[in-house]
Amino acid sequence: MDGKIILVTGAAGYIGSHTCVELLDAGYRVVALDNLCNSSREALLRVEALSGRAVPFHFADVRDAAALDILFAQHAIDAVIHFAGLKAVGESVDAPLHYFDNNVAGSLCLLNCMRRAGIHHFLFSSSATVYGDPETVPIPEQACTRVTNPYGRSKLMIEEMLADLMRSDAQWVIGVLRYFNPVGAHASGMIGEDPRGIPNNLLPFISQVAAGQRECVAVYGADYPTPDGTGVRDYIHVVDLARGHVAALRRMFASGGGFTVNLGTGRGYSVLQMLRAFEAVSGRSIPFELVARRPGDIGICYADTRLAKELLDWQAGKDIHAMCADHWRWQSMNPRGYSGSVLQGG
Ligand code: NAD
Ligand code: UD1
């Protein structure tokens, strides 16, 4: 990768911070951009501590064209990995315009600034949410897309915008990665997911119950057509996911051309299986209660991973034991997330 320079937007976030570490380990240089609307500067200080490398940070919004123009003038960026975005489904239903502005208009602004600066390598964070309730599992990339909420629609709109852009100008090399369910944390316990308020996602909730910060896990639905009746998902360790980005970049620089690829493990686990696995690694008993389905949820979702293997020469390597153990280490070492940080002194 000859010291290529990668701009990572949303670099202080959960997936962005882990990807920065893997990029630096792989020999890339990283420039970070984030408006910190859902993250902490501390995450990037820890990325620097973990990798022993400096990461120039731009506190900016991807909708701020002037700030992006300055950044692109200051750094000879070779590619952009675009994580910056809002991701809470429920919030997107309540505030759709906010989501379209941040996610869609933000991506549009970034792409325009890239075009002006002559940068054409772009790797985008999409989501398995674009498949909606799938007809079959495992889900291949060519499955129908059928989004059911503004968050998912914002991802699909960006995917479509990117396809048009590539059709219009062969210089663009664009990778779209559809993530399944990222969980876990860096094995050091230094960086991890730091949700604000009540977590929406399963693993952060389970780990807060294990830590005694919340009383009980509400298991949403025990009447799905799955072996134990609870929802099945393709949980993927965030470090595997981060390495998928390194593999995708390698492919983009080596071969050019665009692609849309699933990043998952290809295996599904139920809510109760995750809960039991977490109990085993934490040694804590995790109280739970079976409640009604969560509106908008689907029963089963897991990835067909063959294209990722074929195209990117990448596959996930970490099992649910590692996912839960690493999540628990992060939780135990950082009970208040980054806000209780020693490095930050706060
Ligand atoms: P995150 O909230 O931890 O990280 C997103 C980062 O982007 C945050 O640091 C936030 O401050 C920043 N940001 C948001 N809007 C911005 C803006 N306008 N300008 C600059 N910075 C901005 O989320 P994450 O879990 O790391 O997700 C990263 C990306 O992956 C998102 O685009 C998300 O939609 C996508 N994704 C996440 C999941 C998941 O389960 N975590 C699944 C599928 C896709
Ligand atoms: C959610 C989002 C989806 C996003 C994905 C990854 C919704 C409706 N969907 O999906 O768009 O791409 O996260 O970020 O929010 N569960 C419980 N109790 C809980 C939390 C979750 O039983 O407190 C169950 C859910 O019903 C599901 C599984 O755990 O079966 C995983 O839930 P979650 O982590 O929220 O992910 P998704 O539902 O896949």
Coordinates of C-alpha atoms and ligand atoms in Angstrom, one line a residue:
M1 CA 0.0 0.0 0.0
D2 CA 3.2 2.2 -0.1
G3 CA 2.1 4.5 2.8
K4 CA -1.1 5.5 1.0
I5 CA -3.2 8.0 2.9
I6 CA -6.8 7.2 3.7
L7 CA -9.4 9.7 4.9
V8 CA -11.7 8.0 7.4
T9 CA -14.9 9.9 8.1
G10 CA -16.7 8.9 11.3
A11 CA -13.3 7.7 12.5
A12 CA -14.0 8.2 16.2
G13 CA -17.1 5.9 16.0
Y14 CA -17.3 2.3 16.8
I15 CA -16.4 0.7 13.5
G16 CA -14.3 3.7 12.3
S17 CA -12.0 3.5 15.3
H18 CA -11.4 -0.2 14.9
T19 CA -10.8 0.2 11.2
C20 CA -8.2 3.0 11.8
V21 CA -6.2 0.5 14.0
E22 CA -6.3 -2.1 11.3
L23 CA -5.4 0.3 8.5
L24 CA -2.4 1.6 10.5
D25 CA -1.3 -1.9 11.3
A26 CA -1.5 -2.7 7.6
G27 CA 0.9 0.3 6.8
Y28 CA -1.6 2.9 5.6
R29 CA -1.5 6.4 6.9
V30 CA -4.8 7.7 8.3
V31 CA -6.4 11.1 8.4
A32 CA -9.5 11.2 10.7
L33 CA -12.6 13.3 10.3
D34 CA -15.6 13.4 12.7
N35 CA -18.1 15.9 14.1
L36 CA -18.2 13.8 17.3
C37 CA -22.0 13.9 17.3
N38 CA -22.1 10.2 18.5
S39 CA -18.5 9.6 19.6
S40 CA -15.6 10.9 21.7
R41 CA -12.2 12.3 20.7
E42 CA -10.8 9.9 23.3
A43 CA -11.4 7.0 20.9
L44 CA -8.9 8.4 18.5
L45 CA -6.3 9.1 21.2
R46 CA -6.6 5.4 22.1
V47 CA -6.2 4.5 18.4
E48 CA -2.9 6.4 18.4
A49 CA -1.8 4.8 21.7
L50 CA -2.6 1.3 20.4
S51 CA -0.9 1.8 17.0
G52 CA 1.9 4.0 18.1
R53 CA 1.2 6.2 15.1
A54 CA -0.1 9.8 14.8
V55 CA -3.6 10.3 13.3
P56 CA -4.3 13.9 12.2
F57 CA -7.8 14.8 13.3
H58 CA -10.2 17.1 11.6
F59 CA -13.2 18.1 13.8
A60 CA -15.6 18.7 11.0
D61 CA -19.0 17.7 9.5
V62 CA -19.1 15.9 6.1
R63 CA -21.7 18.4 5.0
D64 CA -19.2 21.2 5.4
A65 CA -17.7 21.6 1.9
A66 CA -15.3 24.3 2.9
A67 CA -13.8 22.2 5.6
L68 CA -13.5 19.2 3.2
D69 CA -11.8 21.4 0.6
I70 CA -9.2 22.5 3.1
L71 CA -8.6 19.0 4.3
F72 CA -8.1 17.7 0.7
A73 CA -5.7 20.6 0.0
Q74 CA -3.7 19.8 3.2
H75 CA -3.4 16.0 2.7
A76 CA -2.7 14.0 -0.5
I77 CA -5.6 11.6 0.2
D78 CA -5.6 8.4 -1.9
A79 CA -9.0 7.0 -0.8
V80 CA -11.9 7.8 1.5
I81 CA -13.7 5.3 3.8
H82 CA -17.0 6.8 4.7
F83 CA -18.4 5.7 8.0
A84 CA -19.9 9.1 9.1
G85 CA -23.6 8.8 9.4
L86 CA -26.5 8.3 11.8
K87 CA -27.7 4.8 12.5
A88 CA -30.6 4.6 14.9
V89 CA -33.6 3.1 13.1
G90 CA -36.2 4.4 15.6
E91 CA -34.8 7.9 15.5
S92 CA -34.8 7.9 11.7
V93 CA -38.6 7.2 11.8
D94 CA -39.1 10.2 14.0
A95 CA -36.7 12.5 12.2
P96 CA -36.4 11.3 8.6
L97 CA -35.3 14.7 7.2
H98 CA -32.5 14.8 9.7
Y99 CA -31.4 11.3 8.5
F100 CA -31.6 12.2 4.8
D101 CA -29.7 15.4 5.4
N102 CA -26.9 13.8 7.5
N103 CA -26.5 10.6 5.6
V104 CA -27.6 11.3 2.0
A105 CA -26.7 15.1 1.7
G106 CA -23.5 14.4 3.8
S107 CA -22.4 11.7 1.3
L108 CA -23.3 13.9 -1.7
C109 CA -21.2 16.8 -0.3
L110 CA -18.3 14.5 0.4
L111 CA -18.4 13.0 -3.1
N112 CA -18.5 16.5 -4.7
C113 CA -15.5 17.6 -2.7
M114 CA -13.7 14.4 -3.7
R115 CA -14.4 15.0 -7.4
R116 CA -13.1 18.5 -7.1
A117 CA -10.0 17.3 -5.5
G118 CA -9.5 14.5 -8.0
I119 CA -10.0 11.6 -5.5
H120 CA -12.0 8.7 -6.9
H121 CA -11.5 5.8 -4.5
F122 CA -14.5 5.5 -2.1
L123 CA -15.5 2.8 0.3
F124 CA -19.0 3.0 1.8
S125 CA -20.6 1.6 4.9
S126 CA -23.9 0.1 3.9
S127 CA -26.0 -2.3 5.9
A128 CA -27.8 -5.6 5.7
T129 CA -30.8 -3.5 6.6
V130 CA -31.2 -2.9 2.8
Y131 CA -32.4 -6.5 2.4
G132 CA -35.4 -5.9 4.7
D133 CA -37.1 -9.2 5.5
P134 CA -35.2 -11.6 3.2
E135 CA -36.9 -14.3 1.1
T136 CA -34.2 -16.7 1.7
V137 CA -31.1 -17.1 3.9
P138 CA -28.2 -17.0 3.6
I139 CA -28.7 -13.6 1.8
P140 CA -26.7 -13.2 -1.4
E141 CA -25.8 -9.7 -2.6
Q142 CA -28.2 -9.9 -5.6
A143 CA -31.2 -10.4 -3.3
C144 CA -34.0 -7.9 -3.6
T145 CA -33.6 -4.7 -1.6
R146 CA -36.7 -3.7 0.3
V147 CA -36.1 -1.0 3.0
T148 CA -38.7 -0.4 5.7
N149 CA -37.4 2.7 7.4
P150 CA -35.7 6.0 6.7
Y151 CA -32.3 4.8 8.0
G152 CA -32.3 1.9 5.6
R153 CA -33.7 4.1 2.8
S154 CA -30.8 6.6 3.3
K155 CA -28.3 3.7 2.8
L156 CA -30.1 2.5 -0.3
M157 CA -30.3 6.0 -1.8
I158 CA -26.6 6.4 -1.3
E159 CA -25.9 3.0 -2.9
E160 CA -28.0 4.0 -5.9
M161 CA -26.2 7.4 -6.1
L162 CA -22.9 5.6 -6.1
A163 CA -23.9 3.2 -8.9
D164 CA -25.0 6.2 -11.0
L165 CA -21.7 7.9 -10.3
M166 CA -19.6 4.9 -11.4
R167 CA -21.7 4.6 -14.6
S168 CA -21.1 8.3 -15.4
D169 CA -17.3 8.3 -15.0
A170 CA -15.0 5.3 -15.2
Q171 CA -12.4 7.0 -12.9
W172 CA -14.5 6.1 -9.8
V173 CA -13.6 3.0 -7.9
I174 CA -16.3 2.4 -5.4
G175 CA -16.8 -0.4 -2.9
V176 CA -20.0 -0.9 -1.0
L177 CA -19.9 -3.0 2.1
R178 CA -23.1 -4.3 3.6
Y179 CA -22.4 -5.1 7.2
F180 CA -24.4 -7.6 9.2
N181 CA -24.4 -7.2 13.0
P182 CA -21.0 -5.8 14.3
V183 CA -20.2 -6.7 17.9
G184 CA -17.2 -7.1 20.2
A185 CA -14.3 -4.8 20.7
H186 CA -10.5 -4.7 20.2
A187 CA -8.9 -7.5 22.2
S188 CA -6.9 -4.9 24.2
G189 CA -10.1 -3.5 25.8
M190 CA -8.9 0.0 24.8
I191 CA -11.6 0.7 22.2
G192 CA -15.1 -0.5 21.8
E193 CA -18.7 0.5 21.3
D194 CA -19.8 3.4 23.6
P195 CA -23.6 3.8 23.1
R196 CA -25.2 7.0 24.4
G197 CA -28.2 6.4 26.6
I198 CA -30.1 3.1 26.5
P199 CA -28.5 0.8 23.9
N200 CA -30.7 -0.2 21.0
N201 CA -28.6 -3.2 20.0
L202 CA -28.5 -6.5 21.7
L203 CA -24.8 -7.0 22.8
P204 CA -24.4 -3.6 24.4
F205 CA -27.6 -4.2 26.3
I206 CA -26.6 -7.7 27.4
S207 CA -23.2 -6.4 28.6
Q208 CA -24.7 -3.6 30.6
V209 CA -27.0 -6.1 32.3
A210 CA -24.0 -8.4 33.0
A211 CA -22.2 -5.4 34.5
G212 CA -25.2 -4.7 36.8
Q213 CA -26.0 -1.3 35.1
R214 CA -29.4 -2.6 33.9
E215 CA -31.7 -5.1 35.4
C216 CA -32.9 -7.4 32.7
V217 CA -32.7 -8.1 29.0
A218 CA -36.0 -7.8 27.2
V219 CA -36.0 -10.6 24.6
Y220 CA -38.1 -9.2 21.7
G221 CA -40.2 -12.2 20.5
A222 CA -40.0 -15.9 21.2
D223 CA -42.4 -16.9 18.4
Y224 CA -40.1 -16.5 15.4
P225 CA -39.7 -19.6 13.1
T226 CA -36.2 -20.3 14.6
P227 CA -35.0 -23.2 16.7
D228 CA -35.6 -21.5 20.0
G229 CA -38.2 -18.9 18.8
T230 CA -35.9 -15.9 19.3
G231 CA -34.5 -13.8 16.5
V232 CA -31.4 -15.0 14.6
R233 CA -28.7 -12.7 13.3
D234 CA -25.2 -12.8 11.8
Y235 CA -23.0 -11.3 14.5
I236 CA -19.6 -10.3 13.3
H237 CA -16.6 -9.3 15.4
V238 CA -15.8 -5.7 14.7
V239 CA -12.1 -6.5 14.2
D240 CA -13.0 -8.9 11.5
L241 CA -15.2 -6.3 10.0
A242 CA -12.4 -3.7 10.2
R243 CA -10.1 -6.1 8.4
G244 CA -12.7 -6.5 5.7
H245 CA -12.2 -2.8 4.9
V246 CA -8.4 -3.3 4.6
A247 CA -9.1 -6.2 2.2
A248 CA -11.6 -4.1 0.2
L249 CA -9.1 -1.3 -0.1
R250 CA -6.4 -3.7 -1.3
R251 CA -8.8 -4.9 -4.0
M252 CA -9.7 -1.4 -5.0
F253 CA -6.1 -0.3 -5.4
A254 CA -5.1 -3.5 -7.2
S255 CA -7.9 -4.1 -9.6
G256 CA -10.1 -1.0 -9.8
G257 CA -13.8 -1.5 -10.6
G258 CA -16.7 -1.4 -8.2
F259 CA -18.3 -4.0 -6.0
T260 CA -21.1 -4.5 -3.5
V261 CA -20.2 -7.2 -0.9
N262 CA -21.7 -8.6 2.3
L263 CA -19.5 -8.6 5.4
G264 CA -20.8 -11.2 7.8
T265 CA -19.8 -14.6 9.1
G266 CA -22.4 -16.6 7.3
R267 CA -23.7 -18.1 10.6
G268 CA -26.7 -17.1 12.5
Y269 CA -27.1 -17.1 16.3
S270 CA -30.3 -16.6 18.3
V271 CA -30.8 -14.0 21.0
L272 CA -30.8 -16.7 23.7
Q273 CA -27.6 -18.3 22.2
M274 CA -25.9 -14.9 22.5
L275 CA -27.1 -14.4 26.0
R276 CA -25.8 -17.9 27.1
A277 CA -22.5 -17.3 25.4
F278 CA -22.2 -14.0 27.2
E279 CA -23.0 -15.6 30.5
A280 CA -20.3 -18.2 29.9
V281 CA -17.5 -15.7 29.2
S282 CA -18.5 -13.2 31.9
G283 CA -19.3 -15.7 34.6
R284 CA -22.4 -13.6 35.4
S285 CA -26.0 -14.6 35.3
I286 CA -28.0 -12.5 32.9
P287 CA -31.7 -12.1 33.8
F288 CA -34.0 -11.9 30.8
E289 CA -37.7 -11.6 30.1
L290 CA -39.5 -12.8 27.0
V291 CA -41.6 -9.9 25.6
A292 CA -43.5 -9.0 22.4
R293 CA -41.7 -8.7 19.1
R294 CA -40.1 -5.3 18.5
P295 CA -42.0 -3.5 15.6
G296 CA -40.0 -3.7 12.4
D297 CA -37.8 -6.6 13.5
I298 CA -37.3 -9.7 11.3
G299 CA -36.9 -13.3 12.3
I300 CA -33.7 -14.5 10.6
C301 CA -30.9 -12.8 8.8
Y302 CA -27.5 -14.1 7.9
A303 CA -25.1 -13.5 5.0
D304 CA -24.0 -15.4 2.0
T305 CA -20.3 -14.8 2.4
R306 CA -19.0 -16.4 -0.8
L307 CA -18.5 -13.1 -2.8
A308 CA -16.4 -11.6 0.0
K309 CA -14.1 -14.6 -0.1
E310 CA -13.9 -14.7 -3.8
L311 CA -13.5 -10.9 -4.5
L312 CA -11.7 -9.7 -1.4
D313 CA -10.0 -12.9 -0.2
W314 CA -11.5 -12.1 3.2
Q315 CA -13.5 -14.1 5.7
A316 CA -14.4 -13.6 9.3
G317 CA -12.2 -15.6 11.7
K318 CA -13.5 -14.9 15.2
D319 CA -16.3 -16.9 16.9
I320 CA -19.0 -15.9 19.3
H321 CA -16.8 -16.7 22.2
A322 CA -14.3 -14.1 21.1
M323 CA -17.1 -11.6 20.3
C324 CA -18.5 -11.9 23.8
A325 CA -15.2 -12.1 25.6
D326 CA -13.8 -9.0 23.9
H327 CA -17.1 -7.1 24.4
W328 CA -17.0 -8.0 28.1
R329 CA -13.3 -7.0 28.5
W330 CA -14.1 -3.6 27.0
Q331 CA -17.2 -3.2 29.2
S332 CA -15.3 -4.3 32.3
M333 CA -12.3 -2.0 31.7
N334 CA -14.5 1.0 30.7
P335 CA -17.7 0.8 32.7
R336 CA -18.6 4.4 31.8
G337 CA -17.3 4.1 28.2
Y338 CA -14.9 6.8 27.1
S339 CA -16.3 9.3 29.5
G340 CA -14.5 7.6 32.4
S341 CA -11.2 7.7 30.6
V342 CA -7.9 7.8 32.3
L343 CA -6.1 8.9 29.1
Q344 CA -8.5 11.8 28.9
G345 CA -8.2 12.5 32.6
G346 CA -11.9 13.0 32.9
Ligands
NAD1 P1 -21.0 5.3 15.2 O1 -22.2 6.2 15.5 O2 -20.2 4.8 16.3 O3 -20.0 6.1 14.2 C1 -20.4 7.0 13.3 C2 -19.5 8.2 13.4 O4 -19.8 9.2 12.5 C3 -19.6 8.9 14.8 O5 -18.3 9.1 15.3 C4 -20.3 10.2 14.5 O6 -19.9 11.2 15.4 C5 -19.9 10.5 13.1 N1 -20.8 11.3 12.3 C6 -22.1 11.2 12.2 N2 -22.6 12.2 11.3 C7 -21.5 12.9 10.9 C8 -21.3 14.0 10.1 N3 -22.4 14.6 9.5 N4 -20.1 14.5 9.9 C9 -19.0 14.0 10.5 N5 -19.1 12.9 11.4 C10 -20.4 12.4 11.6 O7 -21.6 4.2 14.2 P2 -20.8 2.9 13.7 O8 -21.5 1.7 14.4 O9 -19.4 3.0 13.9 O10 -21.3 2.9 12.2 C11 -20.4 3.4 11.2 C12 -21.2 3.3 9.9 O11 -21.5 2.0 9.6 C13 -22.5 4.1 9.8 O12 -22.6 4.7 8.6 C14 -23.6 3.1 10.0 O13 -24.8 3.5 9.4 C15 -22.9 1.9 9.3 N6 -23.5 0.6 9.9 C16 -23.4 0.3 11.2 C17 -23.9 -0.8 11.7 C18 -23.8 -1.2 13.2 O14 -24.5 -2.0 13.6 N7 -23.0 -0.5 14.0 C19 -24.5 -1.8 10.8 C20 -24.5 -1.5 9.5 C21 -24.0 -0.3 9.0
UD1_2 C1 -30.8 -3.3 14.2 C2 -31.4 -2.4 13.2 C3 -30.8 -2.5 11.8 C4 -29.3 -2.3 11.9 C5 -28.7 -3.4 12.9 C6 -27.3 -3.3 13.1 C7 -33.7 -2.1 14.1 C8 -35.2 -2.4 13.8 N1 -32.9 -2.6 13.2 O1 -31.0 -4.6 13.7 O2 -31.3 -1.6 11.0 O3 -28.7 -2.5 10.7 O4 -29.4 -3.1 14.2 O5 -27.0 -2.1 13.8 O6 -33.4 -1.4 15.0 N2 -33.0 -7.8 20.7 C9 -33.6 -8.2 21.9 N3 -33.5 -7.3 23.0 C10 -32.8 -6.1 22.9 C11 -32.2 -5.8 21.7 C12 -32.3 -6.7 20.6 O7 -34.2 -9.2 22.0 O8 -32.8 -5.4 23.9 C13 -33.0 -8.8 19.6 C14 -33.7 -8.3 18.4 O9 -35.0 -8.5 18.4 C15 -32.9 -9.1 17.3 C16 -31.5 -9.3 17.9 O10 -31.7 -9.1 19.3 O11 -33.5 -10.3 17.1 C17 -30.5 -8.2 17.4 O12 -31.0 -6.9 17.6 P1 -30.1 -5.6 17.2 O13 -28.8 -5.7 17.9 O14 -31.0 -4.4 17.5 O15 -29.9 -5.7 15.7 P2 -31.0 -5.9 14.5 O16 -32.3 -6.2 14.9 O17 -30.4 -6.9 13.5

